[in-house]
PDB file of C-alpha atoms and ligand atoms in Angstrom:
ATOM      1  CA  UNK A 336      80.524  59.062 124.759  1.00 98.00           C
ATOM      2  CA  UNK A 337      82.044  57.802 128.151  1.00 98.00           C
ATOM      3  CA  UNK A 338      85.495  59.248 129.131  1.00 98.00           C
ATOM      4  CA  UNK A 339      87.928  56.999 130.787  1.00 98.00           C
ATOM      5  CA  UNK A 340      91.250  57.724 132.031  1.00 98.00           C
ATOM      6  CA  UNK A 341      94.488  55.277 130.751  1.00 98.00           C
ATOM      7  CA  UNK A 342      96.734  55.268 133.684  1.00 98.00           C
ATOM      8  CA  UNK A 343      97.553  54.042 137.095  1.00 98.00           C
ATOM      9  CA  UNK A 344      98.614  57.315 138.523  1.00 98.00           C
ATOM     10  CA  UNK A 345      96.196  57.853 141.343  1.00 98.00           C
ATOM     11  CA  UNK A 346      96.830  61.941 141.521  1.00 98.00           C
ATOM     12  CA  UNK A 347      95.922  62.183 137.673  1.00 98.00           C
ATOM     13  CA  UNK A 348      92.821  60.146 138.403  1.00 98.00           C
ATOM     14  CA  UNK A 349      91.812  62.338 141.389  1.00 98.00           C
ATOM     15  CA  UNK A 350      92.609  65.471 138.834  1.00 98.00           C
ATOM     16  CA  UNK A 351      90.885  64.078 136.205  1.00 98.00           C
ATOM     17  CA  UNK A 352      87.774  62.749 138.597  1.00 98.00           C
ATOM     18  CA  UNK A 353      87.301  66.313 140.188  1.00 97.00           C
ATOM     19  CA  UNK A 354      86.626  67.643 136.516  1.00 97.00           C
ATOM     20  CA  UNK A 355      83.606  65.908 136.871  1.00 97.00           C
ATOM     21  CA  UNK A 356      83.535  64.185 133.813  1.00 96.00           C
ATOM     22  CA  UNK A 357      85.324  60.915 134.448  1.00 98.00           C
ATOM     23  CA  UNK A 358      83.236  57.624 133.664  1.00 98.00           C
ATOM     24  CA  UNK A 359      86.138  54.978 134.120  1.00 98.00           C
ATOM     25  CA  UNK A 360      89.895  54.104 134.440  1.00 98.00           C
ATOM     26  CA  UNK A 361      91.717  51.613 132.105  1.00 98.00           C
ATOM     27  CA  UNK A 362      95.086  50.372 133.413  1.00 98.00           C
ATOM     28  CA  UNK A 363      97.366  47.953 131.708  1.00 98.00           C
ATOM     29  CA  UNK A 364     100.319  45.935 132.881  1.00 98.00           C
ATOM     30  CA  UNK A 365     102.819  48.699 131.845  1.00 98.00           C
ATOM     31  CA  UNK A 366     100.663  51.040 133.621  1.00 98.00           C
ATOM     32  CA  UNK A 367     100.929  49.276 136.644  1.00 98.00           C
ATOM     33  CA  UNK A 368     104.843  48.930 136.954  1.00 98.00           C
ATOM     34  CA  UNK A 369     105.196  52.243 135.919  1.00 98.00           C
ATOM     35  CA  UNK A 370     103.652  53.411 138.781  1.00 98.00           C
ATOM     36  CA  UNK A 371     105.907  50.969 141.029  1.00 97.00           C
ATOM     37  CA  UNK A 372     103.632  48.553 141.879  1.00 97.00           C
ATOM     38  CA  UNK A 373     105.042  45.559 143.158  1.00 96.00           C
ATOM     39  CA  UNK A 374     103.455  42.070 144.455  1.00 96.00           C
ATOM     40  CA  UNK A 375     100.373  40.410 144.913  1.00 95.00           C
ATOM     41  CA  UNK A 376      98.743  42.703 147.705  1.00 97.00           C
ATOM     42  CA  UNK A 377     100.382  45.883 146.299  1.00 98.00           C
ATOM     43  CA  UNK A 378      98.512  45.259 143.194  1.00 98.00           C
ATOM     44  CA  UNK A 379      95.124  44.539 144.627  1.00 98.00           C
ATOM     45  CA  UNK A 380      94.993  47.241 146.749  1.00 98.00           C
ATOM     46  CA  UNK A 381      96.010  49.258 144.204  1.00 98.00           C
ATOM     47  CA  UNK A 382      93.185  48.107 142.197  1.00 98.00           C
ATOM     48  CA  UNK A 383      90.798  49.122 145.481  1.00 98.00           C
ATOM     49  CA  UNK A 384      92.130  52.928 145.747  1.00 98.00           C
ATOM     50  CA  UNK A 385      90.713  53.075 142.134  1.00 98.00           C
ATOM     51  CA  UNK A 386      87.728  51.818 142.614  1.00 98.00           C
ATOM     52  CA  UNK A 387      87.079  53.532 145.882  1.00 98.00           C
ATOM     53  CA  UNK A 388      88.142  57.061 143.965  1.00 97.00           C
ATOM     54  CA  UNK A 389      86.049  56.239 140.752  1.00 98.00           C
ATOM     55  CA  UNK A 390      82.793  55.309 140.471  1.00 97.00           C
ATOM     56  CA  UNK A 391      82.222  53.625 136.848  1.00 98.00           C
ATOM     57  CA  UNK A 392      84.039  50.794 135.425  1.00 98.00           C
ATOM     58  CA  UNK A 393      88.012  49.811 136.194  1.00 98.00           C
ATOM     59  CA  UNK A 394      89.828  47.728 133.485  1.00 98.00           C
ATOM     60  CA  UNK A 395      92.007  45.188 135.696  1.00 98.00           C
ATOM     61  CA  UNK A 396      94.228  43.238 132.904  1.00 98.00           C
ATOM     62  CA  UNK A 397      95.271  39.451 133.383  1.00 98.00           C
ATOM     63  CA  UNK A 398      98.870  38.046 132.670  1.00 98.00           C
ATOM     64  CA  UNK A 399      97.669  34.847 132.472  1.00 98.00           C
ATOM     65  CA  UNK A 400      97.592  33.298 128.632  1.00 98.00           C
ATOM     66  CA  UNK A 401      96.195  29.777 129.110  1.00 98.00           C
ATOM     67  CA  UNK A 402      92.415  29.048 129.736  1.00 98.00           C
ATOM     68  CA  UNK A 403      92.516  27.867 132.981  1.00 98.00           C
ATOM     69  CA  UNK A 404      94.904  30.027 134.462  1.00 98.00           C
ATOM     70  CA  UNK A 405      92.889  33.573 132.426  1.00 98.00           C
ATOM     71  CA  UNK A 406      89.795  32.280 134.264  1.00 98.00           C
ATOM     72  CA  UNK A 407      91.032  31.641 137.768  1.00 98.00           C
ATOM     73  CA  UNK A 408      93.152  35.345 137.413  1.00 98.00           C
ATOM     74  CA  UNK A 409      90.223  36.602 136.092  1.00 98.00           C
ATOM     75  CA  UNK A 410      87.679  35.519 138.604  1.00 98.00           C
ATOM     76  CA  UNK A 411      90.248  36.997 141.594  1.00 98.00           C
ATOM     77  CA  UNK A 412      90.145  40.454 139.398  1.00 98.00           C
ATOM     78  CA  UNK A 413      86.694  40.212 139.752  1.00 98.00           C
ATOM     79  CA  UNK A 414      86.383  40.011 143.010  1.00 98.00           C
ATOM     80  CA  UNK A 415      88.159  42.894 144.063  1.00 98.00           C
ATOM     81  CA  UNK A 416      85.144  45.381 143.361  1.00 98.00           C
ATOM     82  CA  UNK A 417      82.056  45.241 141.675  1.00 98.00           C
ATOM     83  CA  UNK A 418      83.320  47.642 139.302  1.00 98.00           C
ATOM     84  CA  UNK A 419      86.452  45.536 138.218  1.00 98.00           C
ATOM     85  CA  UNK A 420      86.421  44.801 134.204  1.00 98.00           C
ATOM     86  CA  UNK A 421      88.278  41.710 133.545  1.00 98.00           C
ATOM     87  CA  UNK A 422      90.878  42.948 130.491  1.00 98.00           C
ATOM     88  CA  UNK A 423      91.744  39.885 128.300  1.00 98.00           C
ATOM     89  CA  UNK A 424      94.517  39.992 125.232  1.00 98.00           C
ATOM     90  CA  UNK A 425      93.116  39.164 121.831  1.00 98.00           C
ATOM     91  CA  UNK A 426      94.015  35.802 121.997  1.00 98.00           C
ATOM     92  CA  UNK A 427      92.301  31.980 121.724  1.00 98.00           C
ATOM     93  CA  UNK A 428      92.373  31.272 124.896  1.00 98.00           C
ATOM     94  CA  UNK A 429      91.462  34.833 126.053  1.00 98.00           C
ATOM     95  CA  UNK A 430      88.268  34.988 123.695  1.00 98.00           C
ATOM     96  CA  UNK A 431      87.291  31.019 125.467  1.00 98.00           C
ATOM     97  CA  UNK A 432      87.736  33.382 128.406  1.00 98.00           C
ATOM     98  CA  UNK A 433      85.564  36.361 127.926  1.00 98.00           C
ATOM     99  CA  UNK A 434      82.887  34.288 127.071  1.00 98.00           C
ATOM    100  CA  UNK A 435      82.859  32.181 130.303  1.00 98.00           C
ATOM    101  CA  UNK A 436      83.268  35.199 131.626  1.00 98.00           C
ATOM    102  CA  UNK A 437      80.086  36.687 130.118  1.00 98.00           C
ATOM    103  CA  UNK A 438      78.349  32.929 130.876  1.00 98.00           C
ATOM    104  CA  UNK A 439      79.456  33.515 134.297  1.00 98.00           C
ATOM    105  CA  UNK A 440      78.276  37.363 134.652  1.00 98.00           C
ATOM    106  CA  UNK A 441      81.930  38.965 134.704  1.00 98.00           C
ATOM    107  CA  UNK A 442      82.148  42.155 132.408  1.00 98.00           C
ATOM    108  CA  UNK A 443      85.158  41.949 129.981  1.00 98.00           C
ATOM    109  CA  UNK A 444      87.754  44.052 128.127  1.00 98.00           C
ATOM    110  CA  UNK A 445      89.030  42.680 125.343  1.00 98.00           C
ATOM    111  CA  UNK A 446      92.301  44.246 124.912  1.00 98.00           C
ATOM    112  CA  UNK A 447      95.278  44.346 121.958  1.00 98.00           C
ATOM    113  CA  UNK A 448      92.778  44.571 119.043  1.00 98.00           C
ATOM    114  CA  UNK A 449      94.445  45.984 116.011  1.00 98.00           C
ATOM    115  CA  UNK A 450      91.587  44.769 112.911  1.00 98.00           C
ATOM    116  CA  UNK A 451      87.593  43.976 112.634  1.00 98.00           C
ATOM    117  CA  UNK A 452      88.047  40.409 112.792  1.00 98.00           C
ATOM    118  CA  UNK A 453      89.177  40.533 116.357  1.00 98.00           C
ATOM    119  CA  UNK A 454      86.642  43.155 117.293  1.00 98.00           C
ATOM    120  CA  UNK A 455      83.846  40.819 115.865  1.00 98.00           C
ATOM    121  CA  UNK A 456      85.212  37.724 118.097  1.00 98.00           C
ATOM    122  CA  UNK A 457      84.774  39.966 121.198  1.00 98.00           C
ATOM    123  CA  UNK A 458      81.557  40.821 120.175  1.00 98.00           C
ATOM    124  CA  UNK A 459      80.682  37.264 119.356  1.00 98.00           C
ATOM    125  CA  UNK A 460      82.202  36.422 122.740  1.00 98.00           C
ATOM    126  CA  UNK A 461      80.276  38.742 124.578  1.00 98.00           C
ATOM    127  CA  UNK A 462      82.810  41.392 125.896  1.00 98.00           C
ATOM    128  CA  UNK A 463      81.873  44.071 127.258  1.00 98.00           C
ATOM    129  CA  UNK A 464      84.284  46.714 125.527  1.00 99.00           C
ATOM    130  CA  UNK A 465      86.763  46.148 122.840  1.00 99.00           C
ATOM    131  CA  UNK A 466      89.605  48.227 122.624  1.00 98.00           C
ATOM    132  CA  UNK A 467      91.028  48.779 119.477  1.00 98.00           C
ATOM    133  CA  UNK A 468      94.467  50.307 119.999  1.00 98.00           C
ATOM    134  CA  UNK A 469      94.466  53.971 117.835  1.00 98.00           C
ATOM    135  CA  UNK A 470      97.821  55.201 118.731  1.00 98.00           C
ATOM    136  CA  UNK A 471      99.604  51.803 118.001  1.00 98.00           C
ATOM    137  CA  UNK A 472      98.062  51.669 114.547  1.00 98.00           C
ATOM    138  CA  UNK A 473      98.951  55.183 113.797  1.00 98.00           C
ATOM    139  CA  UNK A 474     102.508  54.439 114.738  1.00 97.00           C
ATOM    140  CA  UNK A 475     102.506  52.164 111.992  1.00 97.00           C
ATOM    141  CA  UNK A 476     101.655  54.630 109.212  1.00 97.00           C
ATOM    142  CA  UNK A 477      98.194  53.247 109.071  1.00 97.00           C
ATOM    143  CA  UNK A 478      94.809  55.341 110.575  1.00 97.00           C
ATOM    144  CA  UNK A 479      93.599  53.985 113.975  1.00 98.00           C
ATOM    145  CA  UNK A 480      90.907  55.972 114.033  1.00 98.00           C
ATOM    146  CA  UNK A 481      89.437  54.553 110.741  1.00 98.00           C
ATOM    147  CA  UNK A 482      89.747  51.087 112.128  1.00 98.00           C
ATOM    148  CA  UNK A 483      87.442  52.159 115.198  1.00 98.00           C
ATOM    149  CA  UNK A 484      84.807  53.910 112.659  1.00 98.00           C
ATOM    150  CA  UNK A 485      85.076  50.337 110.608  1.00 98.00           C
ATOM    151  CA  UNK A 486      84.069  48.408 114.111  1.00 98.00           C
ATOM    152  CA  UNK A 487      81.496  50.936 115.301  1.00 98.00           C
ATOM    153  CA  UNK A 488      79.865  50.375 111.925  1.00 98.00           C
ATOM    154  CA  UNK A 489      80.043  46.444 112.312  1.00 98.00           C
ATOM    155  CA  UNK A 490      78.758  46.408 115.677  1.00 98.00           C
ATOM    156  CA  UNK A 491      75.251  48.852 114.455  1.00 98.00           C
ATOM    157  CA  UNK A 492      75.113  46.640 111.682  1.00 98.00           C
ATOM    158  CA  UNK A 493      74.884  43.511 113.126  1.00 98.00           C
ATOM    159  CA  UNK A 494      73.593  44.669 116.306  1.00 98.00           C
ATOM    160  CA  UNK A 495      76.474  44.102 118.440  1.00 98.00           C
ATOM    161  CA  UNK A 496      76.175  45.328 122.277  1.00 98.00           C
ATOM    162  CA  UNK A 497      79.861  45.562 123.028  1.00 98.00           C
ATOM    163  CA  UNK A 498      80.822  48.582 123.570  1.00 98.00           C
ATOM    164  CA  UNK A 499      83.718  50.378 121.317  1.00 98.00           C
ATOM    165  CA  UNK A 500      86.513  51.261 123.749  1.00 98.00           C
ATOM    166  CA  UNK A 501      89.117  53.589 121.710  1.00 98.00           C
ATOM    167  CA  UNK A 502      92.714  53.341 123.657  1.00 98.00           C
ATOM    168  CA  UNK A 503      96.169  54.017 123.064  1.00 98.00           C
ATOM    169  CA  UNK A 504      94.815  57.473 122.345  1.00 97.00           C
ATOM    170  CA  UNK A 505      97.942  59.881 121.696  1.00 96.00           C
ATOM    171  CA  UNK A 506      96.148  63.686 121.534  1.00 97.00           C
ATOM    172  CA  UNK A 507      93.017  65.723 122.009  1.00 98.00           C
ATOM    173  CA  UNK A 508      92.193  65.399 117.933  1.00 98.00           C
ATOM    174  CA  UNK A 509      92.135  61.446 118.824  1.00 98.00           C
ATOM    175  CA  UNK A 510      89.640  62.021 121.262  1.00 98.00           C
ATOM    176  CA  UNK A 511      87.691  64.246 118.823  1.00 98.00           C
ATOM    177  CA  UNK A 512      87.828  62.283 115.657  1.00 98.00           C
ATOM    178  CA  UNK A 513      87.023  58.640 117.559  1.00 98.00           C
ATOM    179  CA  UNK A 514      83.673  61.262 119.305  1.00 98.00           C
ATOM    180  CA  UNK A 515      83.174  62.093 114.965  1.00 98.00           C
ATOM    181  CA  UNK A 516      83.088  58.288 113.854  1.00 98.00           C
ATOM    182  CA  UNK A 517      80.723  56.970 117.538  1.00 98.00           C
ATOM    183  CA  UNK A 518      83.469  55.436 119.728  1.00 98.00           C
ATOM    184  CA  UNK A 519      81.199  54.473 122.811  1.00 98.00           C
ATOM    185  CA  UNK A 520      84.040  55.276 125.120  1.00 98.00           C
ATOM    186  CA  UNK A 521      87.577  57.131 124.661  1.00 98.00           C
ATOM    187  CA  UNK A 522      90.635  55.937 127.596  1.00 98.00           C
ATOM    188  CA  UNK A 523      93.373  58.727 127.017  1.00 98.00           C
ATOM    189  CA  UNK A 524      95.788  59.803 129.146  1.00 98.00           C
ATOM    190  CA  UNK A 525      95.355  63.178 131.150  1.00 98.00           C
ATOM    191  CA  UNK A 526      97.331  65.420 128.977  1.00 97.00           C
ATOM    192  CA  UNK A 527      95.150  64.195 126.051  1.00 97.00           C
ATOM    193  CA  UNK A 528      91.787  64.895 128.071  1.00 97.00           C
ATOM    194  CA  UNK A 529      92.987  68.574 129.121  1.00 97.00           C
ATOM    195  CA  UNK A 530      94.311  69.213 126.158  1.00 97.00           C
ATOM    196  CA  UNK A 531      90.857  69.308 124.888  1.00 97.00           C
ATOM    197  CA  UNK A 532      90.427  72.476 127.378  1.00 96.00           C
ATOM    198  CA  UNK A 533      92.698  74.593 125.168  1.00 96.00           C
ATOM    199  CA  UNK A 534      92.167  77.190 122.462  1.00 97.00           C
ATOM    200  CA  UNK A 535      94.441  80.156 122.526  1.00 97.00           C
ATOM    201  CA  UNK A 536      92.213  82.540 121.914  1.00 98.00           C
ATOM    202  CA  UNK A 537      90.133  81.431 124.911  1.00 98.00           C
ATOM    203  CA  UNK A 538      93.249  82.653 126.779  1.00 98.00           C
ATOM    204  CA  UNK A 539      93.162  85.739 124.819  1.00 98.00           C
ATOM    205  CA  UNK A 540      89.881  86.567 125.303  1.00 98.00           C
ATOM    206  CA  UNK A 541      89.734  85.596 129.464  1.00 98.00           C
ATOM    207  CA  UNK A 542      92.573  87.968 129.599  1.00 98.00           C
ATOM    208  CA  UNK A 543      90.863  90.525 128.148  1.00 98.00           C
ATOM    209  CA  UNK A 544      87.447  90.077 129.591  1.00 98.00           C
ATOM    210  CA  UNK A 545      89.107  89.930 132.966  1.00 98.00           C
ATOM    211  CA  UNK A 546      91.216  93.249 132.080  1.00 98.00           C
ATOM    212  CA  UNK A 547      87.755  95.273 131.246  1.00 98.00           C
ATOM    213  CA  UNK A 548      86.116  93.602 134.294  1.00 98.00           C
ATOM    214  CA  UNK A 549      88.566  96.020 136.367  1.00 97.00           C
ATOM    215  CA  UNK A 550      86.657  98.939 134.723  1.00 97.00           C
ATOM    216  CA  UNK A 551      83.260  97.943 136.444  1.00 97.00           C
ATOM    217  CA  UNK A 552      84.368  98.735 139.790  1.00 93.00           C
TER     218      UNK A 552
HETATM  219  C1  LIG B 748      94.265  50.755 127.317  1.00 69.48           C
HETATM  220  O1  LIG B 748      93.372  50.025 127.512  1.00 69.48           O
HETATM  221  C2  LIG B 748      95.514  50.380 126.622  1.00 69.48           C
HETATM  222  O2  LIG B 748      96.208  49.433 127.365  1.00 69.48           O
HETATM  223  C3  LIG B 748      96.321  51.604 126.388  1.00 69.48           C
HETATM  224  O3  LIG B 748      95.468  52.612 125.877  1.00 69.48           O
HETATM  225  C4  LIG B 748      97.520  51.414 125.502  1.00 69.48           C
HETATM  226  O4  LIG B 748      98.072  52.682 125.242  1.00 69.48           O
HETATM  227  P1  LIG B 748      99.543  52.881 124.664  1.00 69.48           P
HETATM  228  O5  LIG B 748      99.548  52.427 123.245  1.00 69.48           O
HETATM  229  O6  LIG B 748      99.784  54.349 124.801  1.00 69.48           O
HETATM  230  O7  LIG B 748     100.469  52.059 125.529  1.00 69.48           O
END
């Protein structure tokens, strides 16, 4: 399973791409402004500081909504970095998109996906990831994580290549149970991914390894 991180914050990418294990980075409008990023340049050399710090794929989402204007966006995106994913809302025109995208050899997020009906039009599509959005779906009172298990199991079925992209993840268990039911990739924040790190009784036993270690010398 590929790790990516879901943020814009270029110190938690460096943290998280010194533990070694970072494949990715998924960003999102919010993301973006959260960080302060402001105008046309801002944001595209924002985009290139990722993908100079992180060598694997870099979700880049449009704000376009109308064919035309998701293409031309998209293509721009694109051209940033080789490494730039196109993300593309779950919407008509943004499916028409991702798959003149794929026609036209630019990998695809498809992004917003909350059932397996959308997940199978990305796949149909050809997108390269769909995220289905666990977090959101749990804030509903329903199970994200089931939903992800549901599209992992369409896609082996019918022999799907997009990859399953589990986002809005909100804890370490996320990140474990969507690893249980063969998410291909998890994007969680950075508390998420070092919460995974903890156990208390790793603590507990460092402590008292480290105390008895004193006795050797
Ligand atoms: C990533 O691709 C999504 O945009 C992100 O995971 C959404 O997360 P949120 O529900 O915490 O905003």
């Amino acid at each position: 399973m590929k790790f990516f991180i879901d943020t814009a914050n270029l110190d938690q990418i460096k943290e998280a791409n010194e533990l070694g294990i970072l494949d990715g980075v998924t960003t999102n409008p919010s993301l973006m402004a959260k960080e302060g990023i402001k105008g046309h340049d801002a944001i595209v050399k924002h985009y290139k500081d990722i993908c100079e710090m992180v060598d694997g794929d870099i979700s880049a989402e449009v704000v376009s909504t109308e064919f035309k204007d998701i293409v031309e966006e998209g293509k721009k995106l694109a051209a940033i970095h080789p490494n730039i994913v196109v993300k593309v809302p779950m919407i008509k025109d943004g499916v028409k998109a991702i798959k003149w995208f794929t026609d036209n050899g630019i990998k695809t997020n498809c992004t917003l996906v909350f059932n397996a009906g959308q997940a199978i039009l990305c796949a149909k599509a050809g997108a390269k990831y769909v995220s289905p959005f666990v977090g959101r779906i749990d804030d509903t009172g329903w199970d994200g994580v089931q939903l992800v298990e549901q599209i992992v199991h369409i896609y082996g079925v019918q022999g799907f290549k997009t990859q399953v992209l589990a986002a809005s993840m909100r804890s370490p268990n996320h990140i474990i149970r969507c690893a249980e039911v063969g998410a291909h990739v998890v994007t969680s924040p950075l508390e998420s991914i070092l919460g995974l790190l903890k156990h208390p009784l790793t603590d507990v036993g460092l402590a008292k390894f480290l105390d008895d270690a004193k006795k050797l010398q």
